[in-house]
Amino acid sequence: MTDTTSSQPAKAWSGRFSEPVSDLVKRYTASVFFDQRMARQDIRGSLAHAKMLARQGIIGAQDLADIERGMTQILGEIERGEFGWNLDDEDVHLNIEKRLTALVGDAGKRLHTGRSRNDQVATDIRLWLRDAIDQILALIGDFQKNLLDVAEANAATPMPGFTHLQVAQPVTFGHHLMAYYEMSRRDAERFADCRKRVNRLPLGSAALAGTSYPIDREFVAQELGFDEVCYNSLDAVSDRDFAIEFCAASALLMTHLSRFSEELILWMSPRVGFIDLADRFCTGSSIMPQKKNPDVPELVRGKTGRVNGSLIALLTLMKGQPLAYNKDNQEDKEPLFDTADTVIDTLRIYADMITGIRVKTDAMRDALKQGYATATDLADYLVKNGLPFRDAHEAVALAVRAADVKGCDLPQFSLDELRTAMAHVPGAAERVKDDVFAVLTVEGSLASRKHVGGTAPEQVRAAIARARSARA
Ligand code: ARG
């Protein structure tokens, strides 16, 4: 092994240039301070590439052994925090390659044979993103497991369902939570689907046109666990649609959690008082001693903005780029990393936070008494007794108006009062019998919605069971 570091030009391409770049340009064009996060993936990719080069006789067996030894040392240095990252070497790829050459000499210089940073960086991002997706999928699983537990405990807990934030019809709290389960199920599907397109190998595309060496791309794909190779070299080094897709899936996941957060915040307001959150997810005020603020859900709602922003950043980054690689693409990493970090932290915190929801069942039930939540049940009752739906709707609207005047809820009417209230709609009053009160109760209303996807407690339990067996 020869140490040829000193004879190396200052930059990987510097023989072509007559003057160095300014410090400002150096800093402006460098990515090492953020792309060093991909160091492990970069080393993994390089090792697979080197192994392939040796198998194909493009480099020698000793070169491969030297590269492997050097990379083991470099990995250790990185893990121990001893690696000297250097702005002069622009990015993670050149930093590692330079250190490798310092450690093992010419073998280090041979590593880049048949490769370009363009296919190298695309490979690193895909390896990095694949790990992030796997982590996100596992975390969605944890979130779902806890959500199902809370939903099950509340499969029959009545609360008002809202439309327009006005009391609409009774639902169970478990049913309400299961709505978020369904959203998370689609989120997981989207990440799993995105993973298929992430998991294709760009390496071998070199700068843009491929390479004249007798490379074996399938071997490298297999070594790195890719499902297949990218089939067009120009496309492979330039498109970042897989990253955009990931950000889109993330934006949707965050949007769902942002909606959930909005509800938690609202439910925790003393004016609603449906739930309380465990103290460990709330903070106080520096001035108002009585305050307990739902900071965590508020921040989830807030952080959704930056994830949405990253999606737009990447879409905008891509839209004007001619084929093939352009330096614009270096800007893909920070939004991508930030998105993954935000989603991972948010899922972790959320899975824990929902286990700390304390449900205030009395407040939920009280709220149901305030908005004529069973009005639709009364209309359906009339329809089942032969009144056309539009007439039933009108009859119940009159009953609600009368209840408003009297200041009571529908079940508090006597049979006579109910009939009188509907008198203006021909055929309505005589269709109301004593059994009407059974449908006006919250439990009656809930139990009647017993089809698949309905809020009847038995259906909520069935939905939870279905979810559990799908996850098993
Ligand atoms: N740091 C670069 C990036 O993140 C690596 C690829 C550089 N390629 C080039 N032709 N300058 O995209």
Tab-separated table of C-alpha atoms and ligand atoms in Angstrom:
chain	number	residue	atom	x	y	z
A	1	MET	CA	0.000	0.000	0.000
A	2	THR	CA	1.374	3.412	-0.946
A	3	ASP	CA	0.270	6.620	0.648
A	4	THR	CA	-0.211	8.948	-2.277
A	5	THR	CA	-2.354	11.532	-0.512
A	6	SER	CA	0.159	14.319	-0.890
A	7	SER	CA	0.323	13.949	-4.664
A	8	GLN	CA	-3.456	14.179	-4.905
A	9	PRO	CA	-4.864	17.358	-6.384
A	10	ALA	CA	-6.718	19.588	-3.909
A	11	LYS	CA	-10.024	18.729	-5.600
A	12	ALA	CA	-11.148	15.625	-7.394
A	13	TRP	CA	-11.248	17.588	-10.638
A	14	SER	CA	-8.754	20.334	-9.928
A	15	GLY	CA	-6.229	19.606	-12.692
A	16	ARG	CA	-8.669	21.293	-15.055
A	17	PHE	CA	-8.803	24.553	-13.115
A	18	SER	CA	-6.403	27.462	-12.950
A	19	GLU	CA	-7.722	29.074	-9.765
A	20	PRO	CA	-9.359	27.770	-6.622
A	21	VAL	CA	-12.911	28.579	-5.618
A	22	SER	CA	-13.479	31.234	-2.974
A	23	ASP	CA	-14.370	30.220	0.554
A	24	LEU	CA	-17.895	31.422	-0.017
A	25	VAL	CA	-18.285	29.296	-3.151
A	26	LYS	CA	-16.786	26.353	-1.319
A	27	ARG	CA	-19.299	26.678	1.463
A	28	TYR	CA	-22.138	27.346	-0.955
A	29	THR	CA	-21.470	24.272	-3.043
A	30	ALA	CA	-20.550	21.855	-0.246
A	31	SER	CA	-23.002	19.348	1.157
A	32	VAL	CA	-20.782	17.458	3.575
A	33	PHE	CA	-22.323	18.966	6.667
A	34	PHE	CA	-25.673	17.477	5.853
A	35	ASP	CA	-24.958	14.534	3.592
A	36	GLN	CA	-22.557	12.925	6.091
A	37	ARG	CA	-25.739	11.385	7.456
A	38	MET	CA	-25.508	8.987	4.543
A	39	ALA	CA	-21.972	7.847	5.409
A	40	ARG	CA	-22.997	4.301	6.316
A	41	GLN	CA	-24.991	3.947	3.119
A	42	ASP	CA	-22.101	5.429	1.133
A	43	ILE	CA	-19.701	2.854	2.554
A	44	ARG	CA	-22.150	0.026	1.985
A	45	GLY	CA	-22.627	1.094	-1.620
A	46	SER	CA	-18.877	1.438	-2.166
A	47	LEU	CA	-18.186	-2.009	-0.750
A	48	ALA	CA	-20.758	-3.613	-3.034
A	49	HIS	CA	-19.320	-1.697	-6.003
A	50	ALA	CA	-15.749	-2.734	-5.125
A	51	LYS	CA	-16.775	-6.349	-4.707
A	52	MET	CA	-18.377	-6.290	-8.127
A	53	LEU	CA	-15.322	-4.613	-9.689
A	54	ALA	CA	-13.107	-7.372	-8.251
A	55	ARG	CA	-15.439	-10.177	-9.393
A	56	GLN	CA	-15.413	-8.714	-12.879
A	57	GLY	CA	-11.626	-8.429	-12.859
A	58	ILE	CA	-11.779	-4.640	-13.126
A	59	ILE	CA	-9.743	-4.229	-9.926
A	60	GLY	CA	-7.522	-6.813	-8.222
A	61	ALA	CA	-8.361	-9.028	-5.270
A	62	GLN	CA	-5.767	-7.161	-3.202
A	63	ASP	CA	-7.410	-3.844	-4.097
A	64	LEU	CA	-10.700	-5.173	-2.794
A	65	ALA	CA	-9.084	-6.414	0.410
A	66	ASP	CA	-7.444	-2.999	0.915
A	67	ILE	CA	-10.718	-1.181	0.258
A	68	GLU	CA	-12.565	-3.424	2.707
A	69	ARG	CA	-9.933	-2.926	5.374
A	70	GLY	CA	-9.893	0.842	4.864
A	71	MET	CA	-13.669	1.079	4.946
A	72	THR	CA	-13.851	-0.905	8.183
A	73	GLN	CA	-11.476	1.567	9.752
A	74	ILE	CA	-13.402	4.558	8.353
A	75	LEU	CA	-16.700	3.195	9.634
A	76	GLY	CA	-15.180	2.853	13.078
A	77	GLU	CA	-13.861	6.408	12.946
A	78	ILE	CA	-17.274	7.717	11.952
A	79	GLU	CA	-19.022	5.745	14.666
A	80	ARG	CA	-16.585	6.935	17.320
A	81	GLY	CA	-17.002	10.522	16.118
A	82	GLU	CA	-13.324	10.678	15.162
A	83	PHE	CA	-13.714	11.135	11.414
A	84	GLY	CA	-12.417	14.519	10.285
A	85	TRP	CA	-15.105	15.860	7.951
A	86	ASN	CA	-13.622	18.472	5.690
A	87	LEU	CA	-15.376	21.198	3.746
A	88	ASP	CA	-12.590	21.159	1.149
A	89	ASP	CA	-13.807	17.744	0.072
A	90	GLU	CA	-17.312	18.985	-0.640
A	91	ASP	CA	-19.454	15.997	0.179
A	92	VAL	CA	-19.684	12.704	2.013
A	93	HIS	CA	-18.514	10.789	-1.039
A	94	LEU	CA	-15.285	12.705	-1.600
A	95	ASN	CA	-14.533	12.863	2.134
A	96	ILE	CA	-14.715	9.107	2.473
A	97	GLU	CA	-12.856	8.427	-0.742
A	98	LYS	CA	-10.074	10.771	0.260
A	99	ARG	CA	-9.721	9.165	3.662
A	100	LEU	CA	-9.748	5.728	2.054
A	101	THR	CA	-6.923	6.731	-0.260
A	102	ALA	CA	-4.997	8.135	2.680
A	103	LEU	CA	-5.418	4.822	4.453
A	104	VAL	CA	-4.910	2.305	1.648
A	105	GLY	CA	-3.281	4.214	-1.220
A	106	ASP	CA	-3.921	3.265	-4.853
A	107	ALA	CA	-6.710	0.810	-4.087
A	108	GLY	CA	-8.644	3.814	-2.738
A	109	LYS	CA	-8.105	5.626	-6.012
A	110	ARG	CA	-9.392	2.626	-7.948
A	111	LEU	CA	-12.702	2.517	-6.083
A	112	HIS	CA	-14.334	5.144	-8.276
A	113	THR	CA	-13.712	3.121	-11.475
A	114	GLY	CA	-16.903	2.831	-13.508
A	115	ARG	CA	-18.796	5.037	-11.112
A	116	SER	CA	-19.707	8.699	-10.737
A	117	ARG	CA	-20.904	10.641	-7.749
A	118	ASN	CA	-24.126	11.018	-9.720
A	119	ASP	CA	-25.064	7.353	-9.500
A	120	GLN	CA	-23.346	7.080	-6.113
A	121	VAL	CA	-25.438	9.775	-4.462
A	122	ALA	CA	-28.668	8.462	-5.976
A	123	THR	CA	-27.812	5.035	-4.557
A	124	ASP	CA	-26.987	6.420	-1.116
A	125	ILE	CA	-30.256	8.349	-0.891
A	126	ARG	CA	-32.252	5.289	-1.865
A	127	LEU	CA	-30.495	3.129	0.721
A	128	TRP	CA	-31.022	5.809	3.359
A	129	LEU	CA	-34.650	6.321	2.464
A	130	ARG	CA	-35.368	2.603	2.441
A	131	ASP	CA	-34.187	2.400	6.062
A	132	ALA	CA	-36.242	5.449	6.975
A	133	ILE	CA	-39.350	3.925	5.389
A	134	ASP	CA	-38.850	0.669	7.266
A	135	GLN	CA	-38.546	2.596	10.498
A	136	ILE	CA	-41.667	4.629	9.692
A	137	LEU	CA	-43.657	1.510	8.866
A	138	ALA	CA	-42.710	-0.048	12.208
A	139	LEU	CA	-43.659	3.161	14.017
A	140	ILE	CA	-47.019	3.360	12.253
A	141	GLY	CA	-47.531	-0.183	13.548
A	142	ASP	CA	-46.836	0.932	17.141
A	143	PHE	CA	-49.169	3.882	16.751
A	144	GLN	CA	-51.898	1.624	15.380
A	145	LYS	CA	-51.523	-0.905	18.157
A	146	ASN	CA	-52.026	1.740	20.829
A	147	LEU	CA	-54.829	3.383	18.904
A	148	LEU	CA	-56.664	0.064	18.682
A	149	ASP	CA	-56.347	-0.415	22.451
A	150	VAL	CA	-57.876	2.994	23.204
A	151	ALA	CA	-60.580	2.426	20.574
A	152	GLU	CA	-61.454	-0.942	22.059
A	153	ALA	CA	-61.777	0.478	25.558
A	154	ASN	CA	-64.187	3.041	24.075
A	155	ALA	CA	-66.022	0.924	21.527
A	156	ALA	CA	-69.334	1.787	23.225
A	157	THR	CA	-68.522	5.218	24.685
A	158	PRO	CA	-71.061	7.650	23.189
A	159	MET	CA	-69.996	11.071	22.006
A	160	PRO	CA	-71.480	13.534	19.572
A	161	GLY	CA	-70.334	13.159	16.000
A	162	PHE	CA	-69.988	16.545	14.339
A	163	THR	CA	-70.405	18.023	10.919
A	164	HIS	CA	-69.586	21.718	10.529
A	165	LEU	CA	-68.531	21.412	14.188
A	166	GLN	CA	-72.240	21.239	15.038
A	167	VAL	CA	-73.607	18.206	16.860
A	168	ALA	CA	-74.787	15.845	14.139
A	169	GLN	CA	-75.418	12.264	15.296
A	170	PRO	CA	-74.200	10.053	18.130
A	171	VAL	CA	-71.097	8.031	17.430
A	172	THR	CA	-68.857	6.122	19.766
A	173	PHE	CA	-65.457	7.458	20.714
A	174	GLY	CA	-64.028	4.149	19.555
A	175	HIS	CA	-65.594	4.656	16.137
A	176	HIS	CA	-64.155	8.151	15.977
A	177	LEU	CA	-60.664	6.847	16.799
A	178	MET	CA	-61.028	4.088	14.236
A	179	ALA	CA	-61.405	6.772	11.577
A	180	TYR	CA	-57.775	7.680	12.328
A	181	TYR	CA	-56.847	4.021	12.208
A	182	GLU	CA	-58.187	3.832	8.649
A	183	MET	CA	-56.183	6.909	7.682
A	184	SER	CA	-53.027	5.386	9.153
A	185	ARG	CA	-53.689	2.170	7.267
A	186	ARG	CA	-53.707	4.051	3.990
A	187	ASP	CA	-50.599	5.941	5.093
A	188	ALA	CA	-48.804	2.658	5.696
A	189	GLU	CA	-49.925	1.400	2.281
A	190	ARG	CA	-48.538	4.529	0.654
A	191	PHE	CA	-45.129	4.173	2.343
A	192	ALA	CA	-44.966	0.482	1.485
A	193	ASP	CA	-45.834	1.271	-2.112
A	194	CYS	CA	-43.318	4.102	-2.306
A	195	ARG	CA	-40.660	1.699	-0.977
A	196	LYS	CA	-41.022	-0.443	-4.114
A	197	ARG	CA	-39.918	2.453	-6.291
A	198	VAL	CA	-37.210	3.551	-3.863
A	199	ASN	CA	-35.745	0.070	-3.902
A	200	ARG	CA	-34.175	0.142	-7.363
A	201	LEU	CA	-30.467	0.483	-8.011
A	202	PRO	CA	-29.076	3.521	-9.869
A	203	LEU	CA	-25.418	2.446	-9.509
A	204	GLY	CA	-23.887	1.485	-12.831
A	205	SER	CA	-25.427	4.489	-14.546
A	206	ALA	CA	-22.196	6.348	-13.820
A	207	ALA	CA	-22.348	10.043	-14.716
A	208	LEU	CA	-25.289	9.694	-17.104
A	209	ALA	CA	-24.580	7.347	-19.982
A	210	GLY	CA	-23.417	4.196	-18.237
A	211	THR	CA	-19.838	2.951	-18.333
A	212	SER	CA	-17.544	1.093	-20.697
A	213	TYR	CA	-16.352	-1.350	-18.005
A	214	PRO	CA	-17.902	-4.823	-17.943
A	215	ILE	CA	-19.925	-4.182	-14.785
A	216	ASP	CA	-22.528	-6.496	-13.246
A	217	ARG	CA	-25.369	-4.340	-12.004
A	218	GLU	CA	-27.582	-7.248	-10.980
A	219	PHE	CA	-24.889	-8.455	-8.621
A	220	VAL	CA	-24.639	-5.029	-6.968
A	221	ALA	CA	-28.428	-4.829	-6.710
A	222	GLN	CA	-28.501	-8.169	-4.964
A	223	GLU	CA	-25.655	-7.256	-2.618
A	224	LEU	CA	-27.493	-4.123	-1.553
A	225	GLY	CA	-30.934	-5.700	-1.303
A	226	PHE	CA	-32.443	-3.797	-4.214
A	227	ASP	CA	-35.381	-5.445	-5.984
A	228	GLU	CA	-34.125	-4.471	-9.420
A	229	VAL	CA	-31.879	-2.041	-11.260
A	230	CYS	CA	-32.978	1.294	-12.698
A	231	TYR	CA	-33.276	0.615	-16.399
A	232	ASN	CA	-32.268	3.975	-17.853
A	233	SER	CA	-28.989	5.569	-16.883
A	234	LEU	CA	-30.119	9.148	-17.581
A	235	ASP	CA	-33.267	8.713	-15.530
A	236	ALA	CA	-31.460	6.893	-12.723
A	237	VAL	CA	-29.032	9.724	-11.960
A	238	SER	CA	-31.449	12.564	-12.349
A	239	ASP	CA	-34.979	11.877	-11.158
A	240	ARG	CA	-35.899	12.218	-7.523
A	241	ASP	CA	-39.539	11.247	-7.911
A	242	PHE	CA	-39.102	8.537	-5.276
A	243	ALA	CA	-38.096	11.194	-2.742
A	244	ILE	CA	-41.010	13.382	-3.781
A	245	GLU	CA	-43.349	10.431	-3.336
A	246	PHE	CA	-41.941	9.832	0.108
A	247	CYS	CA	-42.530	13.479	1.012
A	248	ALA	CA	-46.069	13.290	-0.371
A	249	ALA	CA	-46.817	10.206	1.741
A	250	SER	CA	-45.284	12.025	4.703
A	251	ALA	CA	-47.333	15.155	4.086
A	252	LEU	CA	-50.503	13.076	4.063
A	253	LEU	CA	-49.539	11.221	7.225
A	254	MET	CA	-48.759	14.514	8.962
A	255	THR	CA	-52.006	15.997	7.669
A	256	HIS	CA	-53.895	13.128	9.283
A	257	LEU	CA	-52.044	13.540	12.556
A	258	SER	CA	-52.570	17.280	12.342
A	259	ARG	CA	-56.329	16.748	12.128
A	260	PHE	CA	-56.158	14.350	15.056
A	261	SER	CA	-54.131	16.938	16.965
A	262	GLU	CA	-56.645	19.651	16.220
A	263	GLU	CA	-59.320	17.430	17.759
A	264	LEU	CA	-57.240	16.600	20.819
A	265	ILE	CA	-56.630	20.305	21.364
A	266	LEU	CA	-60.312	21.093	20.962
A	267	TRP	CA	-61.418	18.194	23.159
A	268	MET	CA	-58.991	19.267	25.849
A	269	SER	CA	-60.277	22.828	25.935
A	270	PRO	CA	-62.336	23.291	29.116
A	271	ARG	CA	-65.169	24.555	26.880
A	272	VAL	CA	-65.400	21.060	25.430
A	273	GLY	CA	-63.733	18.955	28.095
A	274	PHE	CA	-64.056	15.566	26.367
A	275	ILE	CA	-60.554	14.406	27.258
A	276	ASP	CA	-57.478	15.165	29.234
A	277	LEU	CA	-53.935	14.466	28.083
A	278	ALA	CA	-51.239	13.091	30.345
A	279	ASP	CA	-49.147	15.844	31.902
A	280	ARG	CA	-46.001	14.653	30.159
A	281	PHE	CA	-47.333	15.903	26.819
A	282	CYS	CA	-48.334	19.311	28.078
A	283	THR	CA	-46.517	22.347	29.356
A	284	GLY	CA	-47.437	25.235	31.584
A	285	SER	CA	-47.300	28.955	31.065
A	286	SER	CA	-44.543	31.179	32.374
A	287	ILE	CA	-47.098	33.758	33.467
A	288	MET	CA	-50.420	31.970	34.026
A	289	PRO	CA	-49.977	29.442	36.810
A	290	GLN	CA	-53.218	27.613	36.041
A	291	LYS	CA	-52.356	26.723	32.429
A	292	LYS	CA	-51.902	23.227	31.045
A	293	ASN	CA	-51.318	23.577	27.340
A	294	PRO	CA	-51.470	20.772	24.756
A	295	ASP	CA	-48.091	21.715	23.271
A	296	VAL	CA	-47.348	18.368	21.683
A	297	PRO	CA	-50.458	18.182	19.484
A	298	GLU	CA	-50.052	21.867	18.688
A	299	LEU	CA	-46.513	21.216	17.495
A	300	VAL	CA	-47.623	18.250	15.422
A	301	ARG	CA	-50.106	20.571	13.744
A	302	GLY	CA	-47.355	23.156	13.323
A	303	LYS	CA	-44.723	20.751	12.011
A	304	THR	CA	-47.125	19.580	9.323
A	305	GLY	CA	-46.357	22.926	7.697
A	306	ARG	CA	-42.672	22.175	7.278
A	307	VAL	CA	-43.367	18.710	5.868
A	308	ASN	CA	-45.812	20.156	3.355
A	309	GLY	CA	-43.157	22.759	2.588
A	310	SER	CA	-40.546	20.067	1.892
A	311	LEU	CA	-42.858	18.401	-0.590
A	312	ILE	CA	-43.267	21.665	-2.465
A	313	ALA	CA	-39.516	22.302	-2.231
A	314	LEU	CA	-38.726	18.983	-3.924
A	315	LEU	CA	-41.393	19.340	-6.571
A	316	THR	CA	-40.060	22.783	-7.391
A	317	LEU	CA	-36.475	21.516	-7.333
A	318	MET	CA	-37.304	18.956	-9.997
A	319	LYS	CA	-39.653	20.763	-12.303
A	320	GLY	CA	-37.209	22.745	-14.421
A	321	GLN	CA	-34.337	20.296	-14.644
A	322	PRO	CA	-33.271	19.024	-18.047
A	323	LEU	CA	-31.774	15.521	-18.149
A	324	ALA	CA	-29.571	14.318	-16.652
A	325	TYR	CA	-27.943	15.172	-13.270
A	326	ASN	CA	-27.820	18.818	-12.221
A	327	LYS	CA	-26.356	20.197	-9.046
A	328	ASP	CA	-29.836	21.371	-8.083
A	329	ASN	CA	-30.338	17.825	-6.872
A	330	GLN	CA	-27.933	18.338	-4.009
A	331	GLU	CA	-30.758	20.385	-2.484
A	332	ASP	CA	-32.921	17.278	-2.191
A	333	LYS	CA	-31.320	16.076	1.019
A	334	GLU	CA	-32.210	18.592	3.689
A	335	PRO	CA	-35.959	18.579	2.978
A	336	LEU	CA	-35.861	14.795	2.744
A	337	PHE	CA	-33.951	14.297	6.007
A	338	ASP	CA	-36.068	16.850	7.798
A	339	THR	CA	-39.238	15.168	6.595
A	340	ALA	CA	-38.132	11.731	7.770
A	341	ASP	CA	-36.943	13.123	11.121
A	342	THR	CA	-40.219	14.945	11.664
A	343	VAL	CA	-42.371	11.961	10.746
A	344	ILE	CA	-40.325	9.574	12.890
A	345	ASP	CA	-40.364	11.805	15.976
A	346	THR	CA	-44.038	12.616	15.525
A	347	LEU	CA	-45.056	8.962	15.252
A	348	ARG	CA	-42.968	8.036	18.282
A	349	ILE	CA	-44.492	10.716	20.423
A	350	TYR	CA	-47.998	10.089	19.152
A	351	ALA	CA	-47.960	6.380	19.885
A	352	ASP	CA	-47.143	7.208	23.483
A	353	MET	CA	-49.452	10.217	23.745
A	354	ILE	CA	-52.627	8.377	22.799
A	355	THR	CA	-52.104	5.877	25.596
A	356	GLY	CA	-52.348	8.861	27.970
A	357	ILE	CA	-55.767	10.068	26.766
A	358	ARG	CA	-58.193	10.203	29.689
A	359	VAL	CA	-61.733	10.065	28.365
A	360	LYS	CA	-64.356	12.136	30.160
A	361	THR	CA	-67.409	10.087	29.311
A	362	ASP	CA	-69.888	12.293	31.226
A	363	ALA	CA	-68.889	15.377	29.279
A	364	MET	CA	-69.307	13.501	26.010
A	365	ARG	CA	-72.742	12.293	27.023
A	366	ASP	CA	-73.798	15.775	28.218
A	367	ALA	CA	-72.773	17.243	24.889
A	368	LEU	CA	-75.048	14.755	23.172
A	369	LYS	CA	-78.010	16.273	24.958
A	370	GLN	CA	-77.364	19.670	23.477
A	371	GLY	CA	-77.711	19.314	19.754
A	372	TYR	CA	-80.722	17.089	18.999
A	373	ALA	CA	-78.317	14.352	18.074
A	374	THR	CA	-81.082	11.804	17.494
A	375	ALA	CA	-83.156	13.992	15.141
A	376	THR	CA	-82.168	11.842	12.163
A	377	ASP	CA	-83.253	8.747	14.090
A	378	LEU	CA	-86.681	10.312	14.552
A	379	ALA	CA	-86.939	11.047	10.829
A	380	ASP	CA	-85.878	7.470	10.004
A	381	TYR	CA	-88.525	6.200	12.455
A	382	LEU	CA	-91.228	8.125	10.594
A	383	VAL	CA	-89.970	6.815	7.268
A	384	LYS	CA	-90.026	3.242	8.554
A	385	ASN	CA	-93.655	3.899	9.515
A	386	GLY	CA	-94.523	4.925	5.974
A	387	LEU	CA	-93.867	8.683	5.738
A	388	PRO	CA	-91.810	9.838	2.712
A	389	PHE	CA	-88.329	10.954	3.830
A	390	ARG	CA	-88.715	14.630	2.810
A	391	ASP	CA	-91.947	14.887	4.862
A	392	ALA	CA	-90.282	13.157	7.797
A	393	HIS	CA	-87.370	15.606	7.552
A	394	GLU	CA	-89.797	18.532	7.705
A	395	ALA	CA	-91.789	17.025	10.609
A	396	VAL	CA	-88.627	16.544	12.655
A	397	ALA	CA	-87.401	20.040	11.802
A	398	LEU	CA	-90.649	21.331	13.337
A	399	ALA	CA	-90.140	19.139	16.403
A	400	VAL	CA	-86.591	20.503	16.822
A	401	ARG	CA	-87.928	24.042	16.577
A	402	ALA	CA	-90.488	23.287	19.277
A	403	ALA	CA	-87.787	21.737	21.456
A	404	ASP	CA	-85.700	24.860	20.988
A	405	VAL	CA	-88.607	27.000	22.165
A	406	LYS	CA	-89.270	24.714	25.118
A	407	GLY	CA	-85.575	24.395	25.921
A	408	CYS	CA	-85.503	20.614	26.010
A	409	ASP	CA	-84.036	17.715	24.027
A	410	LEU	CA	-86.238	15.521	21.791
A	411	PRO	CA	-86.485	12.531	24.191
A	412	GLN	CA	-87.865	14.868	26.855
A	413	PHE	CA	-91.033	15.579	24.894
A	414	SER	CA	-94.165	13.716	25.846
A	415	LEU	CA	-95.841	11.740	23.071
A	416	ASP	CA	-98.515	14.411	22.757
A	417	GLU	CA	-96.040	17.254	22.600
A	418	LEU	CA	-94.138	15.476	19.877
A	419	ARG	CA	-97.302	14.914	17.845
A	420	THR	CA	-98.428	18.509	18.279
A	421	ALA	CA	-95.056	19.797	17.137
A	422	MET	CA	-95.395	17.834	13.895
A	423	ALA	CA	-99.028	18.598	13.291
A	424	HIS	CA	-98.363	20.769	10.217
A	425	VAL	CA	-96.971	17.871	8.251
A	426	PRO	CA	-99.865	15.697	7.083
A	427	GLY	CA	-99.505	12.064	8.127
A	428	ALA	CA	-96.664	12.664	10.588
A	429	ALA	CA	-98.329	12.893	14.009
A	430	GLU	CA	-100.352	9.700	13.671
A	431	ARG	CA	-97.243	7.739	12.757
A	432	VAL	CA	-95.593	8.531	16.095
A	433	LYS	CA	-96.248	5.827	18.695
A	434	ASP	CA	-94.941	5.060	22.156
A	435	ASP	CA	-92.065	3.048	20.741
A	436	VAL	CA	-90.581	6.257	19.340
A	437	PHE	CA	-88.673	6.869	22.567
A	438	ALA	CA	-86.545	3.775	22.011
A	439	VAL	CA	-85.043	5.297	18.853
A	440	LEU	CA	-84.564	8.687	20.468
A	441	THR	CA	-82.061	7.349	23.004
A	442	VAL	CA	-78.367	7.559	22.268
A	443	GLU	CA	-77.888	3.826	22.776
A	444	GLY	CA	-80.771	3.042	20.421
A	445	SER	CA	-79.352	5.368	17.797
A	446	LEU	CA	-75.883	3.840	18.065
A	447	ALA	CA	-77.077	0.239	18.040
A	448	SER	CA	-79.170	0.794	14.909
A	449	ARG	CA	-76.138	1.689	12.779
A	450	LYS	CA	-75.014	-1.881	12.672
A	451	HIS	CA	-73.867	-2.331	9.087
A	452	VAL	CA	-70.185	-2.666	8.173
A	453	GLY	CA	-68.511	0.680	8.773
A	454	GLY	CA	-71.285	1.920	11.070
A	455	THR	CA	-70.897	3.195	14.610
A	456	ALA	CA	-72.811	0.443	16.457
A	457	PRO	CA	-70.507	-0.807	19.234
A	458	GLU	CA	-70.650	-4.321	17.772
A	459	GLN	CA	-69.409	-2.969	14.455
A	460	VAL	CA	-66.688	-0.919	16.114
A	461	ARG	CA	-65.498	-4.085	17.850
A	462	ALA	CA	-65.637	-5.932	14.547
A	463	ALA	CA	-63.554	-3.192	12.917
A	464	ILE	CA	-60.988	-3.449	15.697
A	465	ALA	CA	-60.867	-7.227	15.361
A	466	ARG	CA	-60.442	-6.897	11.600
A	467	ALA	CA	-57.619	-4.442	12.114
A	468	ARG	CA	-55.929	-6.678	14.638
A	469	SER	CA	-56.048	-9.731	12.399
A	470	ALA	CA	-54.762	-7.740	9.419
A	471	ARG	CA	-51.791	-6.632	11.508
A	472	ALA	CA	-51.088	-10.097	12.927
B	1	ARG	N1	-23.050	16.213	-3.456
B	1	ARG	C1	-23.648	15.896	-4.696
B	1	ARG	C2	-25.175	15.757	-4.517
B	1	ARG	O1	-25.587	15.707	-3.428
B	1	ARG	C3	-23.111	14.619	-5.226
B	1	ARG	C4	-23.177	14.497	-6.706
B	1	ARG	C5	-22.271	15.493	-7.330
B	1	ARG	N2	-22.193	15.344	-8.738
B	1	ARG	C6	-21.702	16.279	-9.497
B	1	ARG	N3	-21.710	16.035	-10.775
B	1	ARG	N4	-21.274	17.434	-9.017
B	1	ARG	O2	-25.916	15.710	-5.452
